[in-house]
Amino acid sequence: MNWRRVIPFIGFSVISTAFGIYCGDTLRCSEKALDYIGTIYSILAGTLFAVISIIGDPSMLLSGNWRVARVSAERRQRDILGFNFLFCSYLITLGLLVICAMIKHEEIKSLYFSFHLLGFFTAFSFLWSFRIPFRLQQIQKLRLEDEIKSRKPEQ
């Protein structure tokens, strides 16, 4: 088990749970906050979709024989998997936002717990997003190292 990935996930979950519990009612009462969440996560989802498309583009595979391309493709697929989960988290957040807006409009008090779920996913997705720049840097670093290694004359 890779603890470097599990520990942040657990931390994000704990913080997000606390945020969802303590801020769900505040989200229900604040129209502006819901508007901001919708705007921010729409932009994040669109941007992440572009990143996934670029990383997954076959032209990004290393040049060389088919074995090199196969190893490069498998690595890219692992890289994309984490981004796909984050993208799904954004979509869940946006879906909950729509559901919460309908619940608020119809004043279905028995479903107000949805705002706590929205708070959880809003915080979790936001915190998880902080890993994107570092993960992209890591992908770029590995890609550059592989490309340099492939150009190095064999001895």
Coordinates of N, CA, C and O in Angstrom, one line a residue, residues 22-129:
Y22 N -20.5 20.7 9.7 CA -20.7 22.0 10.3 C -21.1 23.1 9.3 O -21.6 24.1 9.8
C23 N -21.0 22.9 8.0 CA -21.3 23.9 7.1 C -22.5 23.6 6.1 O -22.8 24.4 5.3
G24 N -23.1 22.4 6.3 CA -24.2 22.1 5.4 C -25.4 23.0 5.5 O -25.9 23.4 4.5
D25 N -25.7 23.4 6.8 CA -26.8 24.3 7.0 C -26.5 25.7 6.4 O -27.4 26.4 5.9
T26 N -25.2 26.1 6.5 CA -24.8 27.4 6.0 C -25.0 27.4 4.5 O -25.4 28.4 3.9
L27 N -24.6 26.3 3.9 CA -24.7 26.2 2.4 C -26.2 26.3 2.0 O -26.5 26.9 1.0
R28 N -27.1 25.7 2.8 CA -28.5 25.7 2.5 C -29.0 27.1 2.5 O -29.9 27.5 1.7
C29 N -28.5 27.9 3.4 CA -29.0 29.3 3.6 C -28.4 30.3 2.7 O -28.8 31.5 2.6
S30 N -27.3 30.0 2.1 CA -26.5 30.9 1.3 C -26.6 30.7 -0.2 O -26.1 29.7 -0.8
E31 N -27.3 31.6 -0.9 CA -27.5 31.5 -2.3 C -26.2 31.7 -3.1 O -25.9 31.1 -4.1
K32 N -25.5 32.7 -2.6 CA -24.2 33.1 -3.3 C -23.2 32.0 -3.2 O -22.5 31.7 -4.2
A33 N -23.1 31.3 -2.1 CA -22.1 30.2 -2.0 C -22.4 29.1 -3.0 O -21.5 28.6 -3.6
L34 N -23.7 28.8 -3.2 CA -24.1 27.8 -4.1 C -23.7 28.2 -5.6 O -23.3 27.4 -6.4
D35 N -23.9 29.5 -5.9 CA -23.5 30.1 -7.2 C -22.0 29.9 -7.4 O -21.6 29.5 -8.5
Y36 N -21.2 30.3 -6.4 CA -19.8 30.2 -6.5 C -19.3 28.7 -6.7 O -18.4 28.5 -7.5
I37 N -19.9 27.8 -5.9 CA -19.6 26.4 -6.1 C -19.8 26.0 -7.5 O -19.0 25.3 -8.1
G38 N -21.0 26.3 -8.0 CA -21.3 25.9 -9.4 C -20.3 26.5 -10.4 O -19.9 25.8 -11.3
T39 N -20.0 27.7 -10.3 CA -19.0 28.3 -11.2 C -17.7 27.7 -11.1 O -17.0 27.4 -12.1
I40 N -17.2 27.6 -9.9 CA -15.8 27.1 -9.7 C -15.7 25.7 -10.2 O -14.7 25.3 -10.9
Y41 N -16.6 24.8 -9.8 CA -16.5 23.4 -10.2 C -16.8 23.2 -11.7 O -16.2 22.2 -12.3
S42 N -17.5 24.0 -12.3 CA -17.7 23.9 -13.8 C -16.4 24.2 -14.5 O -16.0 23.6 -15.4
I43 N -15.7 25.3 -14.0 CA -14.4 25.6 -14.6 C -13.4 24.6 -14.3 O -12.6 24.2 -15.2
L44 N -13.3 24.1 -13.1 CA -12.4 23.0 -12.8 C -12.6 21.7 -13.6 O -11.7 21.1 -14.1
A45 N -13.9 21.4 -13.7 CA -14.2 20.2 -14.5 C -13.8 20.3 -16.0 O -13.2 19.4 -16.6
G46 N -14.1 21.5 -16.5 CA -13.7 21.7 -17.9 C -12.2 21.7 -18.1 O -11.6 21.2 -19.1
T47 N -11.5 22.3 -17.2 CA -10.0 22.4 -17.3 C -9.4 21.0 -17.1 O -8.5 20.6 -17.8
L48 N -9.9 20.2 -16.2 CA -9.4 18.9 -15.9 C -9.7 18.0 -17.1 O -8.9 17.2 -17.5
F49 N -10.8 18.2 -17.8 CA -11.1 17.4 -18.9 C -10.1 17.7 -20.0 O -9.6 16.7 -20.7
A50 N -9.7 18.9 -20.2 CA -8.6 19.3 -21.1 C -7.3 18.6 -20.8 O -6.6 18.1 -21.6
V51 N -7.0 18.6 -19.5 CA -5.7 18.0 -19.0 C -5.7 16.5 -19.3 O -4.7 16.0 -19.9
I52 N -6.8 15.9 -19.0 CA -6.9 14.4 -19.3 C -6.8 14.1 -20.8 O -6.1 13.2 -21.2
S53 N -7.4 15.0 -21.6 CA -7.3 14.8 -23.1 C -5.9 15.0 -23.6 O -5.5 14.2 -24.4
I54 N -5.2 15.9 -23.0 CA -3.8 16.2 -23.5 C -2.9 15.0 -23.0 O -2.1 14.5 -23.8
I55 N -3.0 14.6 -21.8 CA -2.2 13.6 -21.2 C -2.4 12.2 -22.0 O -1.5 11.5 -22.2
G56 N -3.7 12.0 -22.3 CA -4.1 10.7 -22.9 C -3.9 10.7 -24.4 O -4.1 9.7 -25.1
D57 N -3.5 11.8 -25.0 CA -3.3 11.9 -26.5 C -2.2 10.9 -26.9 O -1.1 10.9 -26.3
P58 N -2.4 10.0 -27.9 CA -1.4 9.1 -28.3 C -0.1 9.8 -28.8 O 1.0 9.2 -28.7
S59 N -0.2 11.0 -29.2 CA 1.0 11.7 -29.7 C 2.0 12.0 -28.5 O 3.1 12.3 -28.7
M60 N 1.5 11.8 -27.3 CA 2.3 12.1 -26.1 C 3.1 10.8 -25.7 O 3.9 10.9 -24.8
L61 N 2.9 9.7 -26.4 CA 3.7 8.5 -26.1 C 5.2 8.8 -26.6 O 5.4 9.5 -27.5
L62 N 6.1 8.1 -25.9 CA 7.5 8.2 -26.2 C 7.7 7.6 -27.6 O 7.1 6.6 -28.0
S63 N 8.7 8.2 -28.4 CA 9.0 7.6 -29.6 C 9.9 6.4 -29.4 O 10.5 6.3 -28.4
G64 N 10.0 5.5 -30.4 CA 10.8 4.3 -30.3 C 10.0 3.1 -30.7 O 9.0 3.2 -31.4
N65 N 10.4 2.0 -30.3 CA 9.8 0.7 -30.7 C 8.5 0.5 -29.9 O 8.1 1.3 -29.0
W66 N 7.8 -0.5 -30.2 CA 6.4 -0.8 -29.7 C 6.5 -1.0 -28.2 O 5.6 -0.7 -27.4
R67 N 7.6 -1.6 -27.7 CA 7.7 -1.9 -26.2 C 7.8 -0.6 -25.4 O 7.2 -0.4 -24.4
V68 N 8.6 0.3 -26.0 CA 8.7 1.6 -25.3 C 7.3 2.3 -25.3 O 6.9 2.9 -24.3
A69 N 6.6 2.3 -26.4 CA 5.3 2.9 -26.5 C 4.3 2.2 -25.6 O 3.5 2.9 -24.9
R70 N 4.4 0.9 -25.4 CA 3.5 0.1 -24.5 C 3.7 0.5 -23.1 O 2.8 0.8 -22.3
V71 N 5.0 0.6 -22.6 CA 5.3 1.0 -21.3 C 4.8 2.5 -21.0 O 4.2 2.8 -20.0
S72 N 5.1 3.3 -22.0 CA 4.7 4.7 -21.9 C 3.1 4.8 -21.8 O 2.6 5.6 -21.0
A73 N 2.4 4.0 -22.6 CA 1.0 4.0 -22.6 C 0.4 3.6 -21.3 O -0.6 4.1 -20.8
E74 N 1.0 2.5 -20.7 CA 0.5 2.0 -19.5 C 0.7 3.0 -18.3 O -0.1 3.2 -17.5
R75 N 1.8 3.7 -18.4 CA 2.1 4.7 -17.4 C 1.1 5.9 -17.5 O 0.6 6.4 -16.5
R76 N 0.8 6.3 -18.7 CA -0.2 7.4 -19.0 C -1.5 7.0 -18.5 O -2.3 7.8 -17.9
Q77 N -1.9 5.7 -18.7 CA -3.2 5.2 -18.2 C -3.3 5.3 -16.7 O -4.4 5.7 -16.1
R78 N -2.2 5.0 -16.0 CA -2.2 5.1 -14.5 C -2.3 6.5 -14.1 O -3.0 6.9 -13.1
D79 N -1.6 7.4 -14.8 CA -1.7 8.8 -14.5 C -3.1 9.4 -14.7 O -3.6 10.1 -13.9
I80 N -3.7 9.0 -15.8 CA -5.1 9.5 -16.1 C -6.1 9.0 -15.1 O -7.1 9.7 -14.8
L81 N -5.9 7.8 -14.5 CA -6.9 7.2 -13.6 C -7.2 8.1 -12.4 O -8.4 8.4 -12.1
G82 N -6.2 8.7 -11.8 CA -6.4 9.6 -10.7 C -7.1 10.8 -11.1 O -8.0 11.3 -10.4
F83 N -6.8 11.4 -12.3 CA -7.5 12.5 -12.8 C -9.0 12.2 -13.1 O -9.8 13.0 -12.9
N84 N -9.2 11.0 -13.6 CA -10.6 10.6 -13.8 C -11.4 10.5 -12.6 O -12.6 11.0 -12.6
F85 N -10.9 10.0 -11.5 CA -11.6 10.0 -10.2 C -11.9 11.4 -9.7 O -13.0 11.7 -9.2
L86 N -10.9 12.3 -9.9 CA -11.2 13.7 -9.5 C -12.2 14.3 -10.4 O -13.1 15.1 -9.9
F87 N -12.2 14.1 -11.6 CA -13.2 14.6 -12.6 C -14.6 14.1 -12.1 O -15.6 14.9 -12.1
C88 N -14.7 12.8 -11.8 CA -16.0 12.3 -11.3 C -16.4 13.0 -10.0 O -17.6 13.2 -9.8
S89 N -15.5 13.3 -9.1 CA -15.8 14.0 -7.9 C -16.3 15.4 -8.2 O -17.3 15.9 -7.6
Y90 N -15.8 16.1 -9.2 CA -16.3 17.4 -9.6 C -17.8 17.2 -10.2 O -18.6 18.0 -9.8
L91 N -18.0 16.1 -10.9 CA -19.3 15.9 -11.5 C -20.3 15.6 -10.4 O -21.5 16.0 -10.4
I92 N -19.9 14.8 -9.4 CA -20.8 14.5 -8.3 C -21.1 15.8 -7.5 O -22.3 16.0 -7.1
T93 N -20.1 16.7 -7.3 CA -20.4 18.0 -6.7 C -21.4 18.8 -7.4 O -22.3 19.3 -6.8
L94 N -21.2 18.9 -8.7 CA -22.2 19.6 -9.6 C -23.6 19.0 -9.6 O -24.6 19.7 -9.5
G95 N -23.6 17.7 -9.6 CA -24.9 17.0 -9.5 C -25.6 17.2 -8.2 O -26.8 17.5 -8.2
L96 N -24.9 17.2 -7.1 CA -25.4 17.5 -5.8 C -25.9 18.9 -5.7 O -26.9 19.2 -5.1
L97 N -25.2 19.8 -6.4 CA -25.6 21.2 -6.4 C -27.0 21.4 -7.0 O -27.8 22.1 -6.5
V98 N -27.2 20.7 -8.1 CA -28.5 20.8 -8.8 C -29.6 20.1 -7.9 O -30.7 20.7 -7.8
I99 N -29.3 19.0 -7.3 CA -30.2 18.3 -6.5 C -30.6 19.2 -5.3 O -31.8 19.4 -4.9
C100 N -29.6 19.8 -4.7 CA -29.8 20.7 -3.5 C -30.6 21.9 -3.9 O -31.5 22.4 -3.1
A101 N -30.4 22.4 -5.1 CA -31.2 23.6 -5.6 C -32.7 23.2 -5.7 O -33.5 24.0 -5.3
M102 N -32.9 22.0 -6.2 CA -34.3 21.5 -6.3 C -34.9 21.3 -5.0 O -36.1 21.7 -4.7
I103 N -34.2 20.7 -4.0 CA -34.7 20.5 -2.7 C -35.0 21.8 -2.0 O -36.0 21.9 -1.3
K104 N -34.1 22.8 -2.2 CA -34.3 24.1 -1.5 C -35.5 24.8 -2.1 O -36.3 25.3 -1.4
H105 N -35.7 24.7 -3.4 CA -36.8 25.3 -4.1 C -38.2 24.7 -3.6 O -39.1 25.4 -3.4
E106 N -38.2 23.4 -3.5 CA -39.4 22.7 -3.1 C -39.6 22.6 -1.6 O -40.6 22.1 -1.1
E107 N -38.5 23.0 -0.8 CA -38.5 23.0 0.6 C -38.8 21.7 1.2 O -39.7 21.5 2.1
I108 N -38.1 20.7 0.7 CA -38.3 19.3 1.2 C -37.3 19.1 2.4 O -36.2 18.7 2.2
K109 N -37.8 19.4 3.6 CA -37.0 19.4 4.8 C -36.3 18.1 5.1 O -35.2 18.0 5.6
S110 N -37.0 17.0 4.7 CA -36.5 15.7 5.0 C -35.2 15.4 4.2 O -34.5 14.4 4.5
L111 N -34.9 16.1 3.1 CA -33.8 15.9 2.3 C -32.7 17.0 2.5 O -31.8 17.1 1.7
Y112 N -32.8 17.8 3.5 CA -31.8 18.8 3.8 C -30.4 18.3 4.1 O -29.4 19.0 4.0
F113 N -30.3 17.0 4.4 CA -29.0 16.4 4.7 C -28.2 16.4 3.4 O -26.9 16.3 3.5
S114 N -28.8 16.6 2.2 CA -28.1 16.7 1.0 C -27.1 17.8 1.0 O -26.1 17.8 0.3
F115 N -27.4 18.9 1.7 CA -26.5 20.0 1.8 C -25.2 19.7 2.5 O -24.2 20.2 2.3
H116 N -25.3 18.7 3.5 CA -24.2 18.2 4.2 C -23.3 17.4 3.2 O -22.1 17.5 3.3
L117 N -23.9 16.6 2.4 CA -23.2 15.8 1.4 C -22.5 16.8 0.4 O -21.4 16.6 0.0
L118 N -23.2 17.8 0.0 CA -22.7 18.8 -0.9 C -21.4 19.5 -0.3 O -20.4 19.7 -0.9
G119 N -21.6 19.8 1.0 CA -20.4 20.4 1.7 C -19.2 19.4 1.8 O -18.1 19.8 1.5
F120 N -19.5 18.1 2.0 CA -18.4 17.2 2.0 C -17.7 17.1 0.6 O -16.5 17.2 0.5
F121 N -18.5 16.9 -0.4 CA -17.9 16.8 -1.8 C -17.3 18.1 -2.2 O -16.2 18.1 -2.9
T122 N -17.8 19.2 -1.8 CA -17.2 20.5 -2.2 C -15.8 20.6 -1.6 O -14.8 20.9 -2.3
A123 N -15.7 20.3 -0.3 CA -14.4 20.4 0.4 C -13.4 19.3 -0.1 O -12.3 19.6 -0.3
F124 N -13.9 18.1 -0.3 CA -13.1 17.0 -0.7 C -12.5 17.3 -2.1 O -11.3 17.1 -2.3
S125 N -13.3 17.7 -3.0 CA -12.9 17.9 -4.4 C -11.9 19.1 -4.4 O -10.9 19.1 -5.1
F126 N -12.2 20.1 -3.6 CA -11.3 21.3 -3.5 C -9.9 20.9 -3.0 O -8.9 21.2 -3.6
L127 N -9.9 20.2 -1.9 CA -8.6 19.7 -1.3 C -7.8 18.8 -2.2 O -6.6 18.9 -2.4
W128 N -8.6 17.9 -2.9 CA -7.9 17.0 -3.8 C -7.3 17.7 -5.0 O -6.3 17.3 -5.5
S129 N -7.9 18.8 -5.3 CA -7.4 19.6 -6.5 C -6.0 20.2 -6.2 O -5.3 20.5 -7.2

